[in-house]
mmCIF file of C-alpha atoms in Angstrom:
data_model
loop_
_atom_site.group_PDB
_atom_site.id
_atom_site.type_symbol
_atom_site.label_atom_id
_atom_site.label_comp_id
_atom_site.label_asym_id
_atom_site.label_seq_id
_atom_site.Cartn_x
_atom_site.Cartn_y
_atom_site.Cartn_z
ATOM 1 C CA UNK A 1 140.242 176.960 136.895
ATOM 2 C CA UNK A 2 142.142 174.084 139.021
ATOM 3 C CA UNK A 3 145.047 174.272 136.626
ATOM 4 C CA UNK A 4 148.948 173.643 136.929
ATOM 5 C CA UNK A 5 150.736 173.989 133.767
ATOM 6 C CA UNK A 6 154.074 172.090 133.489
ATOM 7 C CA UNK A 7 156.817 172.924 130.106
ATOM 8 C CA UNK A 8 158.589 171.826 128.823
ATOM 9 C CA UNK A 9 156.679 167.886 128.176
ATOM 10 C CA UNK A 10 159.596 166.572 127.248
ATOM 11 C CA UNK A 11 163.384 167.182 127.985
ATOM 12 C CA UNK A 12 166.560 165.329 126.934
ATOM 13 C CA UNK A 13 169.391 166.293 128.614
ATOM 14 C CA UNK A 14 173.342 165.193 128.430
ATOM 15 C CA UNK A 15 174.826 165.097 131.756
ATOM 16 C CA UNK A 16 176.613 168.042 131.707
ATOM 17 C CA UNK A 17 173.993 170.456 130.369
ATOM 18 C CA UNK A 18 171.749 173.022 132.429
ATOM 19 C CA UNK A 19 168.069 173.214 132.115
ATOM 20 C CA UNK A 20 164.916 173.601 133.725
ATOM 21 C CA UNK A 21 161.347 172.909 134.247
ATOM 22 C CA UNK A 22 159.011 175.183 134.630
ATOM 23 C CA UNK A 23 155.576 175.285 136.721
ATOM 24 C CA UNK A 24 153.215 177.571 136.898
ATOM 25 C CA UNK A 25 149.706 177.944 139.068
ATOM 26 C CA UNK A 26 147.233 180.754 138.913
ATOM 27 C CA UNK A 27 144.966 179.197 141.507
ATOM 28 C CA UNK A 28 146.148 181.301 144.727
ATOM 29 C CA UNK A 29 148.018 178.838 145.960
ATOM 30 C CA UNK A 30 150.605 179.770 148.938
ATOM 31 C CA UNK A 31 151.836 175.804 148.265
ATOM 32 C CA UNK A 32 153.767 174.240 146.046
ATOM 33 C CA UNK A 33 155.679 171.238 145.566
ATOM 34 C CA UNK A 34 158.191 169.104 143.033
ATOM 35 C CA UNK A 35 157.772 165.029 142.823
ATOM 36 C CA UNK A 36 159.625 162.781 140.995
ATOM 37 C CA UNK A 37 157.948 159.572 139.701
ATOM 38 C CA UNK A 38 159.847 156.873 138.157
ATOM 39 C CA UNK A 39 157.994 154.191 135.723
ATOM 40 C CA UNK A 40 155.241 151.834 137.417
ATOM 41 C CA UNK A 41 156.125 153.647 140.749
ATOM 42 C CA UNK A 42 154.482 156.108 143.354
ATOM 43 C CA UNK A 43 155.638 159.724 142.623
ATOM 44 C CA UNK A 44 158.145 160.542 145.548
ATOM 45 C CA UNK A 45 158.138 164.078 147.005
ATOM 46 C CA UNK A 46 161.439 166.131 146.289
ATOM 47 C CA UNK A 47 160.233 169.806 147.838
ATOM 48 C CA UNK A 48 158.019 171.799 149.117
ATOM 49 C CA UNK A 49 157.290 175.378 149.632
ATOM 50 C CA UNK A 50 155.273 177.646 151.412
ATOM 51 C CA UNK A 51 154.198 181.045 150.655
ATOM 52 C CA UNK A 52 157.616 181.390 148.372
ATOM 53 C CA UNK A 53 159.857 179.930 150.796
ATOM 54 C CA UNK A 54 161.243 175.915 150.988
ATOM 55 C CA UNK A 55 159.931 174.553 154.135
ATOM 56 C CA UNK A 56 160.723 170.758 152.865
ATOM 57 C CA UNK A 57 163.684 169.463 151.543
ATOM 58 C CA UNK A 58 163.416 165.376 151.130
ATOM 59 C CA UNK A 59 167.173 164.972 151.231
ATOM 60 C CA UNK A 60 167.280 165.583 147.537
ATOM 61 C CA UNK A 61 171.365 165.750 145.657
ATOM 62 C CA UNK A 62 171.966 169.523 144.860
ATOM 63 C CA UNK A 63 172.364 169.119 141.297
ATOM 64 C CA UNK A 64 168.353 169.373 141.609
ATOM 65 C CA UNK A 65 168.014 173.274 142.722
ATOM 66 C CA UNK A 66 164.676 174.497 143.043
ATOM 67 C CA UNK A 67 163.325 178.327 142.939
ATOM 68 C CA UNK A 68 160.097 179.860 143.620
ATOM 69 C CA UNK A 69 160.206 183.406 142.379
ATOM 70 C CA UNK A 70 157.052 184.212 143.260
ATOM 71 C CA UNK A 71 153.749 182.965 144.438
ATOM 72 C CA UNK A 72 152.394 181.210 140.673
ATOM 73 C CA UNK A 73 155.704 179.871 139.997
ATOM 74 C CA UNK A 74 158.522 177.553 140.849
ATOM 75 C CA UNK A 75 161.205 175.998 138.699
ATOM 76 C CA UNK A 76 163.695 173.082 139.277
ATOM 77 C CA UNK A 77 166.886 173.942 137.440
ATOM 78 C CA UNK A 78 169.358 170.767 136.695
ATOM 79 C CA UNK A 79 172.552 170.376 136.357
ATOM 80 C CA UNK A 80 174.914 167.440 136.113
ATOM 81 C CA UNK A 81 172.284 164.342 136.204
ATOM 82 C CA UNK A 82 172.909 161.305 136.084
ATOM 83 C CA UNK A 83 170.725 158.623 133.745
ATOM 84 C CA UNK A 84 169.179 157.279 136.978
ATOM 85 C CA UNK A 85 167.518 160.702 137.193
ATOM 86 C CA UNK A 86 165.405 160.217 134.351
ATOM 87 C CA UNK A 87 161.957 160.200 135.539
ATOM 88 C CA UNK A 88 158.382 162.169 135.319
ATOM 89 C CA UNK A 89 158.723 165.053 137.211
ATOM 90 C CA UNK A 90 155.904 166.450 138.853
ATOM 91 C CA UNK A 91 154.724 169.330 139.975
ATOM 92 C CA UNK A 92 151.940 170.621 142.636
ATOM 93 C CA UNK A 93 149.869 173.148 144.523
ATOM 94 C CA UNK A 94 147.621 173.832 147.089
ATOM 95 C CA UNK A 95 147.049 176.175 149.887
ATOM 96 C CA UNK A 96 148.870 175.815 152.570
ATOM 97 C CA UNK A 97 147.269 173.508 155.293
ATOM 98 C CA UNK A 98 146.526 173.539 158.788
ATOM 99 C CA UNK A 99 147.924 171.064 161.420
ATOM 100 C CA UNK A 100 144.658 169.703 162.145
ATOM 101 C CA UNK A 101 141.842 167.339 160.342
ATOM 102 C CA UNK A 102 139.946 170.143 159.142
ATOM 103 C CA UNK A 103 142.347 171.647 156.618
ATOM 104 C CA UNK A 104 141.831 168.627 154.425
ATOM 105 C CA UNK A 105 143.445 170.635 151.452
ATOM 106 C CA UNK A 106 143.561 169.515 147.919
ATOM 107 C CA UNK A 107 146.847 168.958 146.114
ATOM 108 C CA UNK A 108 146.437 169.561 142.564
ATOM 109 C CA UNK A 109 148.771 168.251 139.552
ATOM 110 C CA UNK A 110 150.421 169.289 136.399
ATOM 111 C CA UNK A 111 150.735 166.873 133.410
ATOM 112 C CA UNK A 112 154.615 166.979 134.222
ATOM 113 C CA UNK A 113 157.390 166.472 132.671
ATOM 114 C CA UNK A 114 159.288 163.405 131.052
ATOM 115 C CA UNK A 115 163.384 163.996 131.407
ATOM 116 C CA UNK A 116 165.437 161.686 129.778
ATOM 117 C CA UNK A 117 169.609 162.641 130.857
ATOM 118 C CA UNK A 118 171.684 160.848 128.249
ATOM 119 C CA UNK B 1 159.490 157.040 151.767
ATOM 120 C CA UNK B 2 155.908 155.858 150.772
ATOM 121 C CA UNK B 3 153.455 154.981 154.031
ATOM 122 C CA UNK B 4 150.410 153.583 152.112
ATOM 123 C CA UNK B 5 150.666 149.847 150.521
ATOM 124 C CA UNK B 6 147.518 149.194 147.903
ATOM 125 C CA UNK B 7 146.608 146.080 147.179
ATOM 126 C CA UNK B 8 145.846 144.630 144.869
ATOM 127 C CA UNK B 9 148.373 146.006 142.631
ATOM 128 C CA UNK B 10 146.742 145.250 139.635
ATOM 129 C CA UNK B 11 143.052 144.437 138.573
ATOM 130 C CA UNK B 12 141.681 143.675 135.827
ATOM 131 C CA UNK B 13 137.478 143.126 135.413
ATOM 132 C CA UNK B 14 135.286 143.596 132.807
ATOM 133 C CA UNK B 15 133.208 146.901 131.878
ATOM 134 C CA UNK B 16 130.075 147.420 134.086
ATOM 135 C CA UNK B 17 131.574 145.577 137.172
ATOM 136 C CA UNK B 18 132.939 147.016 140.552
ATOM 137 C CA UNK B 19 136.453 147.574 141.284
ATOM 138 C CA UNK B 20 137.587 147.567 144.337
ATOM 139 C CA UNK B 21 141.170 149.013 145.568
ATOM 140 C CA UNK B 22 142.560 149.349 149.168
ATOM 141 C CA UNK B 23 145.176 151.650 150.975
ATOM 142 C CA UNK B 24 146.947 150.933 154.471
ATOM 143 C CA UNK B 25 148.866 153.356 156.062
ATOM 144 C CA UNK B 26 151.269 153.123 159.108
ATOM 145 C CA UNK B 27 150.993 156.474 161.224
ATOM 146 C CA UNK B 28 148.465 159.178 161.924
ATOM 147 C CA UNK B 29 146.898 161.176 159.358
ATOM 148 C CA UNK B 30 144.908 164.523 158.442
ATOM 149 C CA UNK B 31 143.619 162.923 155.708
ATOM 150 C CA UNK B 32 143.187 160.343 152.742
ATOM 151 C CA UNK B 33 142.800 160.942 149.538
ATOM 152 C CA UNK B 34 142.250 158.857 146.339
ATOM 153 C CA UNK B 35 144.099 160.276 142.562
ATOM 154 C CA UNK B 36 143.784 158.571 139.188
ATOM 155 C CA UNK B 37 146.683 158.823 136.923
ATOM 156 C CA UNK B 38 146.396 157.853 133.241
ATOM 157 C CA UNK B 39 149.598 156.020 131.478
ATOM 158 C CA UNK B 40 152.566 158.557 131.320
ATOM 159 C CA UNK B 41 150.415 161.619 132.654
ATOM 160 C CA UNK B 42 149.932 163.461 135.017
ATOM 161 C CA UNK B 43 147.457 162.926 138.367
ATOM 162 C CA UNK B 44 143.752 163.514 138.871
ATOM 163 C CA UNK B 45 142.308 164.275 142.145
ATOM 164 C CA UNK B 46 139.211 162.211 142.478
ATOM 165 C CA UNK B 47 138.538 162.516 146.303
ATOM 166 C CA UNK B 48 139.490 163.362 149.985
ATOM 167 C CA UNK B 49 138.368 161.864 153.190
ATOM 168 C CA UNK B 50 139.070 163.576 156.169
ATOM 169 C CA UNK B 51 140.308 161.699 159.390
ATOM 170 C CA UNK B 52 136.759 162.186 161.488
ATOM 171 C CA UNK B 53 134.748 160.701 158.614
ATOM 172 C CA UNK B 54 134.051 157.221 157.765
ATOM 173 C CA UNK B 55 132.781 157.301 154.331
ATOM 174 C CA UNK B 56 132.502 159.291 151.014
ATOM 175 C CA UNK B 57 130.733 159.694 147.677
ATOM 176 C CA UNK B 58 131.795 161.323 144.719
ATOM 177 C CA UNK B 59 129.915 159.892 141.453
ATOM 178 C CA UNK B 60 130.335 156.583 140.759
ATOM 179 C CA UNK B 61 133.311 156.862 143.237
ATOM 180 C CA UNK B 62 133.006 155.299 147.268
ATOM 181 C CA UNK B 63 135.461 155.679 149.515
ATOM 182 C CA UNK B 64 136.015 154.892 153.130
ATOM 183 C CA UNK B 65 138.141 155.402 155.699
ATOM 184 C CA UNK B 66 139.049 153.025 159.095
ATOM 185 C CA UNK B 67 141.255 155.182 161.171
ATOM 186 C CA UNK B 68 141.695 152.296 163.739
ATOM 187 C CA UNK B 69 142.698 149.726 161.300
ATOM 188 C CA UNK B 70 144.495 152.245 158.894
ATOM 189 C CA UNK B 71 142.614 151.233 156.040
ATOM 190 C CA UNK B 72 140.527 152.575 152.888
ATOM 191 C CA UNK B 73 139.304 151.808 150.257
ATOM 192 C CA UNK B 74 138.038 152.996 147.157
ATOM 193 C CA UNK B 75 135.073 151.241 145.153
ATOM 194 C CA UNK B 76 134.412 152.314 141.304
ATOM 195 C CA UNK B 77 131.025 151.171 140.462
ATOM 196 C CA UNK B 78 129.463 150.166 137.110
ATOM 197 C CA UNK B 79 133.309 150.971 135.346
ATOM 198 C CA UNK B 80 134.188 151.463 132.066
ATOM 199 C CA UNK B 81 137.189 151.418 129.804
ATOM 200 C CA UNK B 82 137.630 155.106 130.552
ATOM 201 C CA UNK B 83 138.444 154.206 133.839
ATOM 202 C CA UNK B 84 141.676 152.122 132.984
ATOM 203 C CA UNK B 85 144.729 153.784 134.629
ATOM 204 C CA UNK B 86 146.349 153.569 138.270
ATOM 205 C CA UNK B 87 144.906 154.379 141.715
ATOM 206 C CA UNK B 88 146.874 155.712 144.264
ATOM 207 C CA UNK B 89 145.887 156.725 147.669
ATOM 208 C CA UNK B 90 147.778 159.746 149.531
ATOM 209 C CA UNK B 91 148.015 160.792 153.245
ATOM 210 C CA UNK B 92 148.470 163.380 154.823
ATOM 211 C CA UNK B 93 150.468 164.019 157.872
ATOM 212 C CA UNK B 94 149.644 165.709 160.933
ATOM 213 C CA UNK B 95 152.099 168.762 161.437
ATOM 214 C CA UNK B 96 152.590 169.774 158.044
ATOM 215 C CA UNK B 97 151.636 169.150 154.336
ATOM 216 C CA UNK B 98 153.152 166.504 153.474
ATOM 217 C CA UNK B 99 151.693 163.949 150.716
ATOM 218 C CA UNK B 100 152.661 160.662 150.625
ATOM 219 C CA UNK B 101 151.227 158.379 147.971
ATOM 220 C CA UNK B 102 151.121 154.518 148.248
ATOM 221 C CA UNK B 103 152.120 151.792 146.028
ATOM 222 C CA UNK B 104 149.169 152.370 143.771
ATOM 223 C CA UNK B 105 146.602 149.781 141.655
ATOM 224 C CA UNK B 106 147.050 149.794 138.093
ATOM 225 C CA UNK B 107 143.213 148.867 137.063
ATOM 226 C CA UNK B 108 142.742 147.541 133.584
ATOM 227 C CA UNK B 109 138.787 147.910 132.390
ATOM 228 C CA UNK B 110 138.195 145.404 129.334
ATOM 229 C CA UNK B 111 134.973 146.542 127.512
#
């Protein structure tokens, strides 16, 4: 079962609500990750942790907080967006990867989900 | 910050021909791999390469990998509509996990 589950689909949010999105894995994975993909662009990596603890931060504004309460899930909570943050938000796992060639692991995908902030 | 360009960024051919897509990358990697992702969802592994080989199959899927030019690419053979969406390749760096998708190719299959 290579399956990440993503909720809500769809979120429309005034700028200064709270909410968040939800991910959840039941693969094993020690790795997991948030990207943010705006429309007829590359998703862009936000975070990243590893075995329940954030090993990368990509310099992301703290009204995006993320939390990994344990090892099959992680959330992004949001508060105080801005428009420009609408996007496709996507999240990831894996297992958590050697340094070297032969790790070659797998990242696998959730649908995501679409945030409008109005 | 995105490594990988793709070109070309869009393609367009008719069903049962090849399609074509390649990746360059600017620094060393663990790996390459290939994902398909359909309009407004989310992405589909289709395959990894790993940084001491020089050429995969998967399918109808052909992939390979020039470490000294920092190129791949990814041939679809025989496609069909079903295939329509974009292409992006990912790297991986050494030291950590870190994936870093190019530009992508949005491939349009016309049955």
């Amino acid at each position: 079962d290579t399956e990440v589950t993503q909720t809500p689909k769809h979120l429309v949010m005034g700028m200064t609500n709270k909410k968040s999105l939800k991910c959840e894995q039941h693969m094993g994975h020690r790795a997991m990750y948030w990207y943010k993909q705006k429309a007829k662009k590359p998703p862009e990596l936000m975070f990243v942790y590893s075995y329940e603890k954030l090993s990368i931060n990509e310099s992301v504004p703290s009204r995006f907080s993320p939390e990994c309460p344990n090892s099959s899930l992680l959330n992004l909570h949001l508060h105080a967006l801005q428009p420009e943050d609408s996007a496709l938000y996507l999240c990831a796992s894996s297992q958590v990867g050697g340094t070297d060639f032969r790790s070659g692991n797998t990242i696998y995908f959730g649908e995501g989900s679409w945030l409008t902030v109005v | 910050s995105q490594q990988g360009e793709e070109d070309p960024q869009a393609l367009s051919i008719q069903e049962g021909e090849n399609a074509t897509m390649n990746c360059s990358y600017k620094t060393s990697i663990n790996n390459l791999q290939w994902y398909r992702q359909n309009s407004g969802r989310g992405l589909v592994h289709l395959i990894l390469i790993r940084s001491n080989e020089r050429e995969k199959h998967s399918g109808r899927l052909r992939v390979t990998l020039d470490t000294s030019k920092k190129s791949s690419s990814l041939l679809i053979t025989a496609s069909r509509a079903a295939d329509t969406a974009s292409y992006f390749c990912a790297t991986t760096n050494t030291g950590f996990q870190k994936l870093v998708f190019g530009t992508g190719t949005r491939l349009l299959v016309s049955p």
